[in-house]
């Protein structure tokens, strides 16, 4: 990836611990180049607990902004001068833009998920949705779905965490156990299933022990897996073989990046062009 760096070029980056696996530099530099922006996007390891020092360093070094991944999304929030409502609701920021010495926090994970979901053409209002998992990614997905009027059931191995999450929007979200019986029962009525657990992710030991709940889904249902490595998890394969609409999480990853770039430049960009350039860089174009 060749980026034309000039004396005027503003810096962006992703911070995390660990962060070297991040696809954000590839995605963002592809978009920056496609849009002809005078920006460069770097990978910046920052040690756990040093988020506050990094904020000062980024401002002093003239960064236009940065993305944050584990473990910084929560600890940055109280350090922002302004936070968008969705990020505040999530209690987490993944995008910080720096203007006139001030920090503006946003969370583009939820909006990025919704943007990618549009390809299914689902009407989310009142849609019965089963979300698997209750971690940080699940929180962004659940709150985004709830905001669009979906009826979300959050199934988590640790039910207590699902209960905590559902307290954020109790009128739209219900906690449940993560058992095959429960999943089969819920699937009968579900229009959408979203996997936000790490089950099926490359490099982790865990796989779904039983995917029979997929067979219980109505024929018009869609299955979205936030995992994109591997490109097709066992959950997606089983769902595709059943003829259901399926998607991995690559589109969400790209869309959250497009929406972050809009925060960094302080206005709209050519979204479709940016999205296409990022997918091409990822080898998916
Ligand atoms: P992220 O930030 O990607 O959301 P996370 O906060 O670590 O990651 O959340 C991982 C999710 O995967 C959690 O919901 C976790 O369930 P617990 O809350 O019970 O830990 C879920 N998960 C991980 N391994 C699992 C397994 N073997 N079976 C079921 N759920 C699992």
mmCIF file of C-alpha atoms and ligand atoms in Angstrom:
data_model
loop_
_atom_site.group_PDB
_atom_site.id
_atom_site.type_symbol
_atom_site.label_atom_id
_atom_site.label_comp_id
_atom_site.label_asym_id
_atom_site.label_seq_id
_atom_site.Cartn_x
_atom_site.Cartn_y
_atom_site.Cartn_z
ATOM 1 C CA UNK A 1 0.000 0.000 0.000
ATOM 2 C CA UNK A 2 1.665 3.213 -1.172
ATOM 3 C CA UNK A 3 0.546 6.432 0.501
ATOM 4 C CA UNK A 4 1.864 9.763 -0.712
ATOM 5 C CA UNK A 5 3.240 11.493 2.412
ATOM 6 C CA UNK A 6 3.794 15.258 2.172
ATOM 7 C CA UNK A 7 4.838 17.834 4.758
ATOM 8 C CA UNK A 8 1.170 18.728 5.173
ATOM 9 C CA UNK A 9 -0.019 15.146 5.645
ATOM 10 C CA UNK A 10 -2.084 14.665 8.819
ATOM 11 C CA UNK A 11 -1.640 11.503 10.845
ATOM 12 C CA UNK A 12 -4.263 8.998 11.944
ATOM 13 C CA UNK A 13 -3.766 5.635 13.630
ATOM 14 C CA UNK A 14 -5.267 2.735 15.499
ATOM 15 C CA UNK A 15 -4.186 2.144 19.077
ATOM 16 C CA UNK A 16 -4.510 -1.074 21.038
ATOM 17 C CA UNK A 17 -2.770 -3.695 23.122
ATOM 18 C CA UNK A 18 -2.382 -5.874 21.114
ATOM 19 C CA UNK A 19 -2.885 -4.038 17.816
ATOM 20 C CA UNK A 20 -0.456 -5.429 15.223
ATOM 21 C CA UNK A 21 -3.161 -7.743 13.813
ATOM 22 C CA UNK A 22 -5.428 -4.763 13.005
ATOM 23 C CA UNK A 23 -6.804 -4.415 9.486
ATOM 24 C CA UNK A 24 -7.653 -0.737 10.043
ATOM 25 C CA UNK A 25 -4.415 0.650 8.498
ATOM 26 C CA UNK A 26 -5.004 -1.380 5.319
ATOM 27 C CA UNK A 27 -8.650 -0.325 5.141
ATOM 28 C CA UNK A 28 -8.118 3.336 5.996
ATOM 29 C CA UNK A 29 -5.117 3.897 3.724
ATOM 30 C CA UNK A 30 -7.038 2.321 0.825
ATOM 31 C CA UNK A 31 -9.924 4.719 1.450
ATOM 32 C CA UNK A 32 -7.603 7.707 1.931
ATOM 33 C CA UNK A 33 -5.919 6.979 -1.379
ATOM 34 C CA UNK A 34 -9.190 6.381 -3.236
ATOM 35 C CA UNK A 35 -10.583 9.672 -1.932
ATOM 36 C CA UNK A 36 -7.354 11.643 -2.490
ATOM 37 C CA UNK A 37 -7.163 12.813 1.132
ATOM 38 C CA UNK A 38 -3.962 14.272 2.612
ATOM 39 C CA UNK A 39 -3.881 11.767 5.484
ATOM 40 C CA UNK A 40 -1.892 8.694 6.492
ATOM 41 C CA UNK A 41 -3.083 5.968 8.862
ATOM 42 C CA UNK A 42 -0.589 4.130 11.086
ATOM 43 C CA UNK A 43 -0.602 1.221 13.513
ATOM 44 C CA UNK A 44 0.289 2.483 16.987
ATOM 45 C CA UNK A 45 0.825 0.077 19.887
ATOM 46 C CA UNK A 46 -0.082 1.756 23.190
ATOM 47 C CA UNK A 47 0.353 -0.103 26.450
ATOM 48 C CA UNK A 48 -2.659 -0.957 28.577
ATOM 49 C CA UNK A 49 -3.178 1.825 31.144
ATOM 50 C CA UNK A 50 -1.442 4.477 29.023
ATOM 51 C CA UNK A 51 -4.520 5.751 27.169
ATOM 52 C CA UNK A 52 -4.428 9.138 28.908
ATOM 53 C CA UNK A 53 -0.750 9.691 28.043
ATOM 54 C CA UNK A 54 -1.496 8.679 24.470
ATOM 55 C CA UNK A 55 -4.256 11.306 24.206
ATOM 56 C CA UNK A 56 -1.787 14.047 25.091
ATOM 57 C CA UNK A 57 0.852 12.616 22.770
ATOM 58 C CA UNK A 58 -1.604 12.449 19.862
ATOM 59 C CA UNK A 59 -2.628 16.084 20.334
ATOM 60 C CA UNK A 60 0.968 17.309 20.698
ATOM 61 C CA UNK A 61 2.056 15.319 17.632
ATOM 62 C CA UNK A 62 -0.732 16.833 15.542
ATOM 63 C CA UNK A 63 -2.825 13.698 14.963
ATOM 64 C CA UNK A 64 -6.187 14.345 13.294
ATOM 65 C CA UNK A 65 -7.592 11.393 15.202
ATOM 66 C CA UNK A 66 -7.359 7.706 15.907
ATOM 67 C CA UNK A 67 -9.309 4.527 16.362
ATOM 68 C CA UNK A 68 -9.163 2.542 19.562
ATOM 69 C CA UNK A 69 -9.441 -1.160 20.034
ATOM 70 C CA UNK A 70 -8.956 -3.385 23.094
ATOM 71 C CA UNK A 71 -8.516 -2.386 25.907
ATOM 72 C CA UNK A 72 -9.030 1.363 25.361
ATOM 73 C CA UNK A 73 -12.632 1.748 24.227
ATOM 74 C CA UNK A 74 -14.043 2.201 27.732
ATOM 75 C CA UNK A 75 -11.197 4.072 29.417
ATOM 76 C CA UNK A 76 -11.112 6.812 26.762
ATOM 77 C CA UNK A 77 -14.763 7.757 27.159
ATOM 78 C CA UNK A 78 -14.478 9.942 30.293
ATOM 79 C CA UNK A 79 -11.430 11.685 28.810
ATOM 80 C CA UNK A 80 -13.341 13.117 25.831
ATOM 81 C CA UNK A 81 -14.443 16.758 25.575
ATOM 82 C CA UNK A 82 -17.551 15.670 23.657
ATOM 83 C CA UNK A 83 -19.084 12.242 23.098
ATOM 84 C CA UNK A 84 -21.744 11.286 20.540
ATOM 85 C CA UNK A 85 -24.947 9.914 22.126
ATOM 86 C CA UNK A 86 -24.536 6.384 20.750
ATOM 87 C CA UNK A 87 -20.992 6.118 22.143
ATOM 88 C CA UNK A 88 -22.191 7.390 25.497
ATOM 89 C CA UNK A 89 -24.961 4.804 25.525
ATOM 90 C CA UNK A 90 -22.423 2.066 24.708
ATOM 91 C CA UNK A 91 -19.982 3.374 27.296
ATOM 92 C CA UNK A 92 -17.250 2.956 24.692
ATOM 93 C CA UNK A 93 -15.556 4.983 21.962
ATOM 94 C CA UNK A 94 -13.765 3.466 18.982
ATOM 95 C CA UNK A 95 -13.130 6.756 17.165
ATOM 96 C CA UNK A 96 -11.499 9.908 18.516
ATOM 97 C CA UNK A 97 -11.118 12.989 16.353
ATOM 98 C CA UNK A 98 -8.898 15.831 17.515
ATOM 99 C CA UNK A 99 -9.790 19.392 16.514
ATOM 100 C CA UNK A 100 -8.470 22.619 18.044
ATOM 101 C CA UNK A 101 -6.939 20.649 20.907
ATOM 102 C CA UNK A 102 -10.263 19.015 21.806
ATOM 103 C CA UNK A 103 -11.171 15.318 21.753
ATOM 104 C CA UNK A 104 -14.421 14.164 20.126
ATOM 105 C CA UNK A 105 -15.452 10.577 20.824
ATOM 106 C CA UNK A 106 -17.709 8.396 18.677
ATOM 107 C CA UNK A 107 -18.623 4.752 18.382
ATOM 108 C CA UNK A 108 -18.992 3.658 14.766
ATOM 109 C CA UNK A 109 -19.311 -0.081 15.513
ATOM 110 C CA UNK A 110 -23.090 0.000 15.960
ATOM 111 C CA UNK A 111 -23.788 2.345 13.017
ATOM 112 C CA UNK A 112 -21.314 0.335 10.893
ATOM 113 C CA UNK A 113 -23.214 -2.860 11.705
ATOM 114 C CA UNK A 114 -26.551 -1.249 10.762
ATOM 115 C CA UNK A 115 -25.107 0.105 7.530
ATOM 116 C CA UNK A 116 -23.906 -3.357 6.503
ATOM 117 C CA UNK A 117 -27.185 -4.958 7.553
ATOM 118 C CA UNK A 118 -28.970 -2.846 4.933
ATOM 119 C CA UNK A 119 -27.865 -5.350 2.284
ATOM 120 C CA UNK A 120 -30.399 -7.820 3.721
ATOM 121 C CA UNK A 121 -33.265 -5.377 3.147
ATOM 122 C CA UNK A 122 -34.829 -6.334 6.495
ATOM 123 C CA UNK A 123 -37.324 -4.137 8.237
ATOM 124 C CA UNK A 124 -35.860 -3.877 11.738
ATOM 125 C CA UNK A 125 -38.916 -2.350 13.399
ATOM 126 C CA UNK A 126 -40.349 -5.115 15.586
ATOM 127 C CA UNK A 127 -37.998 -7.735 14.107
ATOM 128 C CA UNK A 128 -37.301 -10.618 16.482
ATOM 129 C CA UNK A 129 -33.530 -10.785 16.712
ATOM 130 C CA UNK A 130 -31.385 -13.230 18.629
ATOM 131 C CA UNK A 131 -27.964 -11.879 19.563
ATOM 132 C CA UNK A 132 -25.415 -14.407 20.790
ATOM 133 C CA UNK A 133 -22.910 -12.997 23.269
ATOM 134 C CA UNK A 134 -22.905 -10.036 25.647
ATOM 135 C CA UNK A 135 -19.408 -8.559 25.338
ATOM 136 C CA UNK A 136 -18.379 -5.168 23.944
ATOM 137 C CA UNK A 137 -19.211 -5.978 20.327
ATOM 138 C CA UNK A 138 -22.591 -7.355 21.329
ATOM 139 C CA UNK A 139 -23.389 -4.178 23.243
ATOM 140 C CA UNK A 140 -22.876 -2.006 20.158
ATOM 141 C CA UNK A 141 -24.917 -4.384 17.992
ATOM 142 C CA UNK A 142 -27.770 -4.742 20.503
ATOM 143 C CA UNK A 143 -28.088 -1.012 21.136
ATOM 144 C CA UNK A 144 -28.000 -0.257 17.402
ATOM 145 C CA UNK A 145 -30.749 -2.836 16.786
ATOM 146 C CA UNK A 146 -32.799 -1.563 19.724
ATOM 147 C CA UNK A 147 -32.525 1.993 18.386
ATOM 148 C CA UNK A 148 -34.129 0.753 15.148
ATOM 149 C CA UNK A 149 -37.024 -0.844 17.021
ATOM 150 C CA UNK A 150 -35.914 -4.493 16.889
ATOM 151 C CA UNK A 151 -36.940 -6.885 19.671
ATOM 152 C CA UNK A 152 -33.597 -8.237 20.814
ATOM 153 C CA UNK A 153 -33.033 -11.391 22.853
ATOM 154 C CA UNK A 154 -29.483 -11.541 24.187
ATOM 155 C CA UNK A 155 -28.276 -15.099 24.834
ATOM 156 C CA UNK A 156 -25.060 -15.379 26.763
ATOM 157 C CA UNK A 157 -23.105 -18.158 28.467
ATOM 158 C CA UNK A 158 -22.795 -15.875 31.496
ATOM 159 C CA UNK A 159 -26.441 -14.841 31.848
ATOM 160 C CA UNK A 160 -25.563 -12.120 34.365
ATOM 161 C CA UNK A 161 -23.727 -10.206 31.618
ATOM 162 C CA UNK A 162 -26.746 -10.437 29.326
ATOM 163 C CA UNK A 163 -28.909 -9.116 32.155
ATOM 164 C CA UNK A 164 -26.579 -6.152 32.678
ATOM 165 C CA UNK A 165 -26.562 -5.382 28.959
ATOM 166 C CA UNK A 166 -30.357 -5.540 28.683
ATOM 167 C CA UNK A 167 -30.733 -2.980 31.466
ATOM 168 C CA UNK A 168 -29.488 -0.400 28.939
ATOM 169 C CA UNK A 169 -32.710 -0.710 26.913
ATOM 170 C CA UNK A 170 -35.079 -2.940 28.926
ATOM 171 C CA UNK A 171 -38.093 -2.220 26.731
ATOM 172 C CA UNK A 172 -36.291 -3.671 23.669
ATOM 173 C CA UNK A 173 -33.899 -6.252 25.099
ATOM 174 C CA UNK A 174 -34.405 -9.513 27.011
ATOM 175 C CA UNK A 175 -31.645 -11.639 28.553
ATOM 176 C CA UNK A 176 -31.590 -15.405 28.062
ATOM 177 C CA UNK A 177 -29.376 -18.411 28.592
ATOM 178 C CA UNK A 178 -27.070 -19.684 25.887
ATOM 179 C CA UNK A 179 -28.353 -23.259 25.657
ATOM 180 C CA UNK A 180 -29.341 -25.249 22.591
ATOM 181 C CA UNK A 181 -32.900 -25.704 23.854
ATOM 182 C CA UNK A 182 -33.312 -21.983 24.361
ATOM 183 C CA UNK A 183 -31.729 -21.152 20.995
ATOM 184 C CA UNK A 184 -33.972 -23.622 19.160
ATOM 185 C CA UNK A 185 -37.054 -22.168 20.842
ATOM 186 C CA UNK A 186 -36.108 -18.555 20.061
ATOM 187 C CA UNK A 187 -35.077 -19.375 16.485
ATOM 188 C CA UNK A 188 -38.618 -20.400 15.546
ATOM 189 C CA UNK A 189 -39.678 -16.755 15.665
ATOM 190 C CA UNK A 190 -36.422 -15.006 14.749
ATOM 191 C CA UNK A 191 -35.916 -12.921 11.629
ATOM 192 C CA UNK A 192 -32.251 -12.330 12.374
ATOM 193 C CA UNK A 193 -29.486 -14.057 14.348
ATOM 194 C CA UNK A 194 -26.240 -12.220 15.085
ATOM 195 C CA UNK A 195 -23.207 -14.039 16.471
ATOM 196 C CA UNK A 196 -21.166 -11.744 18.694
ATOM 197 C CA UNK A 197 -19.382 -14.539 20.576
ATOM 198 C CA UNK A 198 -15.886 -15.706 19.701
ATOM 199 C CA UNK A 199 -17.211 -19.176 18.814
ATOM 200 C CA UNK A 200 -15.904 -20.097 15.351
ATOM 201 C CA UNK A 201 -13.111 -17.518 15.287
ATOM 202 C CA UNK A 202 -9.794 -18.663 13.807
ATOM 203 C CA UNK A 203 -7.140 -19.256 16.452
ATOM 204 C CA UNK A 204 -9.608 -19.794 19.290
ATOM 205 C CA UNK A 205 -10.461 -23.250 20.540
ATOM 206 C CA UNK A 206 -14.201 -22.703 20.673
ATOM 207 C CA UNK A 207 -16.769 -23.888 18.141
ATOM 208 C CA UNK A 208 -20.548 -24.138 18.460
ATOM 209 C CA UNK A 209 -21.242 -27.574 19.902
ATOM 210 C CA UNK A 210 -24.673 -27.745 18.309
ATOM 211 C CA UNK A 211 -25.943 -25.738 15.341
ATOM 212 C CA UNK A 212 -29.364 -27.367 15.126
ATOM 213 C CA UNK A 213 -30.991 -24.031 16.048
ATOM 214 C CA UNK A 214 -30.195 -22.936 12.468
ATOM 215 C CA UNK A 215 -32.699 -25.536 11.220
ATOM 216 C CA UNK A 216 -35.395 -23.987 13.402
ATOM 217 C CA UNK A 217 -35.085 -20.532 11.772
ATOM 218 C CA UNK A 218 -37.851 -19.398 9.395
ATOM 219 C CA UNK A 219 -36.839 -19.553 5.706
ATOM 220 C CA UNK A 220 -36.761 -15.732 5.414
ATOM 221 C CA UNK A 221 -34.331 -15.280 8.319
ATOM 222 C CA UNK A 222 -30.828 -13.850 8.016
ATOM 223 C CA UNK A 223 -27.704 -14.873 9.921
ATOM 224 C CA UNK A 224 -24.904 -12.390 10.561
ATOM 225 C CA UNK A 225 -21.597 -13.465 12.092
ATOM 226 C CA UNK A 226 -19.329 -10.658 13.297
ATOM 227 C CA UNK A 227 -16.356 -12.986 12.718
ATOM 228 C CA UNK A 228 -14.558 -12.525 9.371
ATOM 229 C CA UNK A 229 -11.609 -14.888 9.888
ATOM 230 C CA UNK A 230 -12.430 -17.487 8.731
ATOM 231 C CA UNK A 231 -14.575 -15.881 6.025
ATOM 232 C CA UNK A 232 -17.178 -18.589 6.512
ATOM 233 C CA UNK A 233 -17.682 -19.953 10.006
ATOM 234 C CA UNK A 234 -19.476 -23.243 10.634
ATOM 235 C CA UNK A 235 -22.527 -21.169 11.633
ATOM 236 C CA UNK A 236 -22.532 -19.334 8.307
ATOM 237 C CA UNK A 237 -21.916 -22.497 6.299
ATOM 238 C CA UNK A 238 -24.819 -24.299 7.937
ATOM 239 C CA UNK A 239 -27.041 -21.231 7.433
ATOM 240 C CA UNK A 240 -26.013 -20.816 3.788
ATOM 241 C CA UNK A 241 -26.618 -24.494 3.113
ATOM 242 C CA UNK A 242 -30.101 -24.006 4.527
ATOM 243 C CA UNK A 243 -30.656 -21.231 1.990
ATOM 244 C CA UNK A 244 -30.705 -18.367 4.520
ATOM 245 C CA UNK A 245 -29.264 -14.905 3.850
ATOM 246 C CA UNK A 246 -25.799 -14.789 5.460
ATOM 247 C CA UNK A 247 -22.972 -12.360 6.072
ATOM 248 C CA UNK A 248 -19.656 -12.371 7.860
ATOM 249 C CA UNK A 249 -18.384 -9.283 9.713
ATOM 250 C CA UNK A 250 -16.114 -7.879 7.032
ATOM 251 C CA UNK A 251 -18.725 -5.405 5.807
ATOM 252 C CA UNK A 252 -19.256 -4.105 9.348
ATOM 253 C CA UNK A 253 -15.502 -3.730 9.783
ATOM 254 C CA UNK A 254 -15.284 -1.670 6.600
ATOM 255 C CA UNK A 255 -18.375 0.435 7.317
ATOM 256 C CA UNK A 256 -17.228 1.320 10.837
ATOM 257 C CA UNK A 257 -14.020 2.514 9.153
ATOM 258 C CA UNK A 258 -15.885 4.618 6.581
ATOM 259 C CA UNK A 259 -17.923 6.235 9.340
ATOM 260 C CA UNK A 260 -14.750 6.824 11.387
ATOM 261 C CA UNK A 261 -13.084 8.509 8.412
ATOM 262 C CA UNK A 262 -16.058 10.880 8.182
ATOM 263 C CA UNK A 263 -15.440 11.842 11.807
ATOM 264 C CA UNK A 264 -11.735 12.404 11.103
ATOM 265 C CA UNK A 265 -12.348 14.684 8.095
ATOM 266 C CA UNK A 266 -15.280 16.384 9.829
ATOM 267 C CA UNK A 267 -17.856 15.759 7.100
ATOM 268 C CA UNK A 268 -19.277 13.309 4.581
ATOM 269 C CA UNK A 269 -17.032 11.339 2.227
ATOM 270 C CA UNK A 270 -17.967 9.366 -0.891
ATOM 271 C CA UNK A 271 -19.057 6.334 1.135
ATOM 272 C CA UNK A 272 -19.553 3.869 -1.682
ATOM 273 C CA UNK A 273 -16.201 4.699 -3.198
ATOM 274 C CA UNK A 274 -14.450 4.392 0.166
ATOM 275 C CA UNK A 275 -16.216 1.117 0.908
ATOM 276 C CA UNK A 276 -15.298 -0.374 -2.459
ATOM 277 C CA UNK A 277 -11.632 0.666 -2.108
ATOM 278 C CA UNK A 278 -11.400 -0.924 1.342
ATOM 279 C CA UNK A 279 -12.980 -4.177 0.174
ATOM 280 C CA UNK A 280 -10.598 -4.290 -2.774
ATOM 281 C CA UNK A 281 -7.616 -3.801 -0.441
ATOM 282 C CA UNK A 282 -8.910 -6.678 1.678
ATOM 283 C CA UNK A 283 -9.031 -8.847 -1.420
ATOM 284 C CA UNK A 284 -12.812 -8.874 -1.455
ATOM 285 C CA UNK A 285 -13.458 -6.358 -4.209
HETATM 286 P P1 LIG B 1 -15.893 -8.638 22.209
HETATM 287 O O1 LIG B 1 -15.214 -7.388 22.653
HETATM 288 O O2 LIG B 1 -15.459 -9.106 20.842
HETATM 289 O O3 LIG B 1 -17.357 -8.569 22.331
HETATM 290 P P2 LIG B 1 -15.726 -10.139 24.653
HETATM 291 O O4 LIG B 1 -16.169 -8.930 25.396
HETATM 292 O O5 LIG B 1 -14.584 -10.932 25.188
HETATM 293 O O6 LIG B 1 -15.343 -9.798 23.163
HETATM 294 O O7 LIG B 1 -17.004 -11.094 24.498
HETATM 295 C C1 LIG B 1 -16.901 -12.406 24.022
HETATM 296 C C2 LIG B 1 -18.278 -13.059 24.038
HETATM 297 O O8 LIG B 1 -18.141 -14.403 23.557
HETATM 298 C C3 LIG B 1 -18.900 -13.148 25.421
HETATM 299 O O9 LIG B 1 -20.292 -12.999 25.308
HETATM 300 C C4 LIG B 1 -18.542 -14.570 25.839
HETATM 301 O O10 LIG B 1 -19.419 -15.127 26.791
HETATM 302 P P3 LIG B 1 -19.172 -14.888 28.392
HETATM 303 O O11 LIG B 1 -19.703 -13.507 28.677
HETATM 304 O O12 LIG B 1 -19.927 -15.950 29.053
HETATM 305 O O13 LIG B 1 -17.679 -14.983 28.605
HETATM 306 C C5 LIG B 1 -18.700 -15.284 24.534
HETATM 307 N N1 LIG B 1 -17.986 -16.563 24.516
HETATM 308 C C6 LIG B 1 -16.641 -16.737 24.468
HETATM 309 N N2 LIG B 1 -16.345 -18.070 24.467
HETATM 310 C C7 LIG B 1 -17.539 -18.733 24.528
HETATM 311 C C8 LIG B 1 -17.922 -20.116 24.568
HETATM 312 N N3 LIG B 1 -17.000 -21.075 24.534
HETATM 313 N N4 LIG B 1 -19.237 -20.395 24.616
HETATM 314 C C9 LIG B 1 -20.170 -19.426 24.649
HETATM 315 N N5 LIG B 1 -19.876 -18.098 24.616
HETATM 316 C C10 LIG B 1 -18.584 -17.762 24.553
#
